[in-house]
Coordinates of C-alpha atoms in Angstrom, one line a residue:
X1 CA -16.4 11.0 -12.4
X2 CA -13.7 10.5 -15.0
X3 CA -10.2 9.1 -14.3
X4 CA -7.2 9.5 -16.6
X5 CA -4.2 7.4 -15.8
X6 CA -0.7 7.9 -17.3
X7 CA 2.9 7.2 -16.7
X8 CA 3.2 3.6 -17.8
X9 CA 6.0 2.4 -20.0
X10 CA 8.8 -0.1 -20.5
X11 CA 11.5 -0.2 -17.8
X12 CA 14.2 -2.7 -16.9
X13 CA 14.0 -4.7 -13.7
X14 CA 15.2 -2.7 -10.8
X15 CA 14.0 0.5 -12.4
X16 CA 11.3 3.0 -11.4
X17 CA 8.2 4.5 -12.8
X18 CA 5.6 6.9 -11.4
X19 CA 2.0 6.6 -12.4
X20 CA -0.4 9.5 -12.2
X21 CA -4.2 9.5 -12.2
X22 CA -6.1 12.8 -12.6
X23 CA -9.7 12.6 -11.5
X24 CA -12.4 14.9 -12.9
X25 CA -14.7 15.6 -10.0
X26 CA -15.3 18.6 -7.7
X27 CA -15.3 16.2 -4.7
X28 CA -11.9 14.5 -5.2
X29 CA -10.8 15.3 -1.6
X30 CA -13.8 13.3 -0.2
X31 CA -12.9 10.1 -2.1
X32 CA -10.4 7.3 -1.2
X33 CA -8.3 6.2 -4.1
X34 CA -6.7 3.0 -5.2
X35 CA -4.5 1.3 -7.8
X36 CA -5.2 -2.1 -9.2
X37 CA -3.4 -4.1 -11.8
X38 CA -4.1 -6.9 -14.2
X39 CA -1.4 -9.1 -15.6
X40 CA -2.0 -11.2 -18.8
X41 CA -4.2 -14.2 -18.1
X42 CA -4.8 -13.1 -14.5
X43 CA -7.5 -11.5 -12.6
X44 CA -7.4 -7.8 -11.6
X45 CA -5.8 -7.4 -8.2
X46 CA -5.5 -4.7 -5.6
X47 CA -2.2 -2.9 -5.3
X48 CA -2.5 0.1 -3.0
X49 CA -5.1 2.5 -1.6
X50 CA -5.1 5.8 0.2
X51 CA -7.6 7.6 2.3
X52 CA -9.3 10.9 1.3
X53 CA -6.8 12.9 3.4
X54 CA -3.8 10.8 2.6
X55 CA -3.3 9.9 6.2
X56 CA -3.9 6.1 5.7
X57 CA -2.4 3.9 3.1
X58 CA -2.6 0.1 2.4
X59 CA -0.6 -2.1 0.1
X60 CA -0.7 -5.6 -1.1
X61 CA 2.2 -7.6 0.4
X62 CA 4.0 -8.1 -2.9
X63 CA 4.6 -4.3 -3.3
X64 CA 5.2 -3.2 0.3
X65 CA 8.5 -1.4 0.6
X66 CA 8.7 -0.8 -3.1
X67 CA 5.6 1.1 -4.1
X68 CA 4.3 4.3 -2.6
X69 CA 0.8 5.7 -3.1
X70 CA 0.2 9.4 -2.6
X71 CA -2.2 12.1 -3.5
X72 CA -2.5 15.8 -4.2
X73 CA -6.0 17.0 -3.5
X74 CA -5.4 20.4 -4.9
X75 CA -4.3 18.8 -8.2
X76 CA -7.0 16.1 -8.0
X77 CA -4.3 13.5 -8.7
X78 CA -3.2 10.3 -7.2
X79 CA 0.2 8.8 -7.7
X80 CA 1.9 5.5 -7.6
X81 CA 5.7 5.6 -7.2
X82 CA 7.1 2.2 -8.2
X83 CA 10.7 1.4 -7.3
X84 CA 12.7 -1.7 -7.6
X85 CA 10.4 -3.0 -10.3
X86 CA 10.3 -6.7 -11.0
X87 CA 9.3 -8.6 -14.1
X88 CA 6.2 -9.9 -12.2
X89 CA 5.0 -6.3 -11.8
X90 CA 4.2 -6.2 -15.5
X91 CA 0.5 -5.5 -15.9
X92 CA -2.0 -2.9 -16.9
X93 CA -2.4 -0.6 -13.9
X94 CA -5.8 1.0 -13.2
X95 CA -6.7 3.8 -10.8
X96 CA -10.0 3.7 -9.0
X97 CA -12.2 5.8 -6.8
X98 CA -13.7 4.5 -3.6
X99 CA -16.4 5.9 -1.4
X100 CA -14.3 4.8 1.6
X101 CA -10.8 3.4 1.9
X102 CA -12.3 -0.1 2.6
X103 CA -14.5 0.2 -0.4
X104 CA -11.7 1.4 -2.6
X105 CA -9.9 -2.0 -2.1
X106 CA -13.0 -4.2 -2.7
X107 CA -15.8 -2.2 -4.5
X108 CA -14.4 0.8 -6.3
X109 CA -17.1 3.1 -7.6
X110 CA -15.3 4.4 -10.7
X111 CA -12.4 3.1 -12.8
X112 CA -9.8 4.7 -15.0
X113 CA -8.8 3.3 -18.4
X114 CA -5.5 1.7 -17.4
X115 CA -1.9 2.3 -18.3
X116 CA 0.5 -0.5 -19.4
X117 CA 3.6 -1.2 -17.3
X118 CA 6.2 -3.6 -18.7
X119 CA 9.2 -4.6 -16.8
X120 CA 11.9 -6.4 -18.8
X121 CA 14.6 -8.7 -17.3

């Protein structure tokens, strides 16, 4: 399973970005998906996850109401729409595959390479 994340960049506070992650696997629709992030000097943290069908989503408290995770099983892609970005959202964002939605938050099976998001004040 290979994951390719894209969509990061430099944006001003209050702006928006949409991250994408394409997953190379024939069984994408059977996997839960998640986004994590790692800021400089900090540990990697969970951001959002989505069930295999897209029917269930979870978010860390700091992004609720601002970020939206979604997926397109036909395109084997998971998205993270990030609105009202804050300086503290600056991090490398990673997509991950989970064998269940619970596992996607705590024990992802596969990781992408990361995409840098920088929010300026």
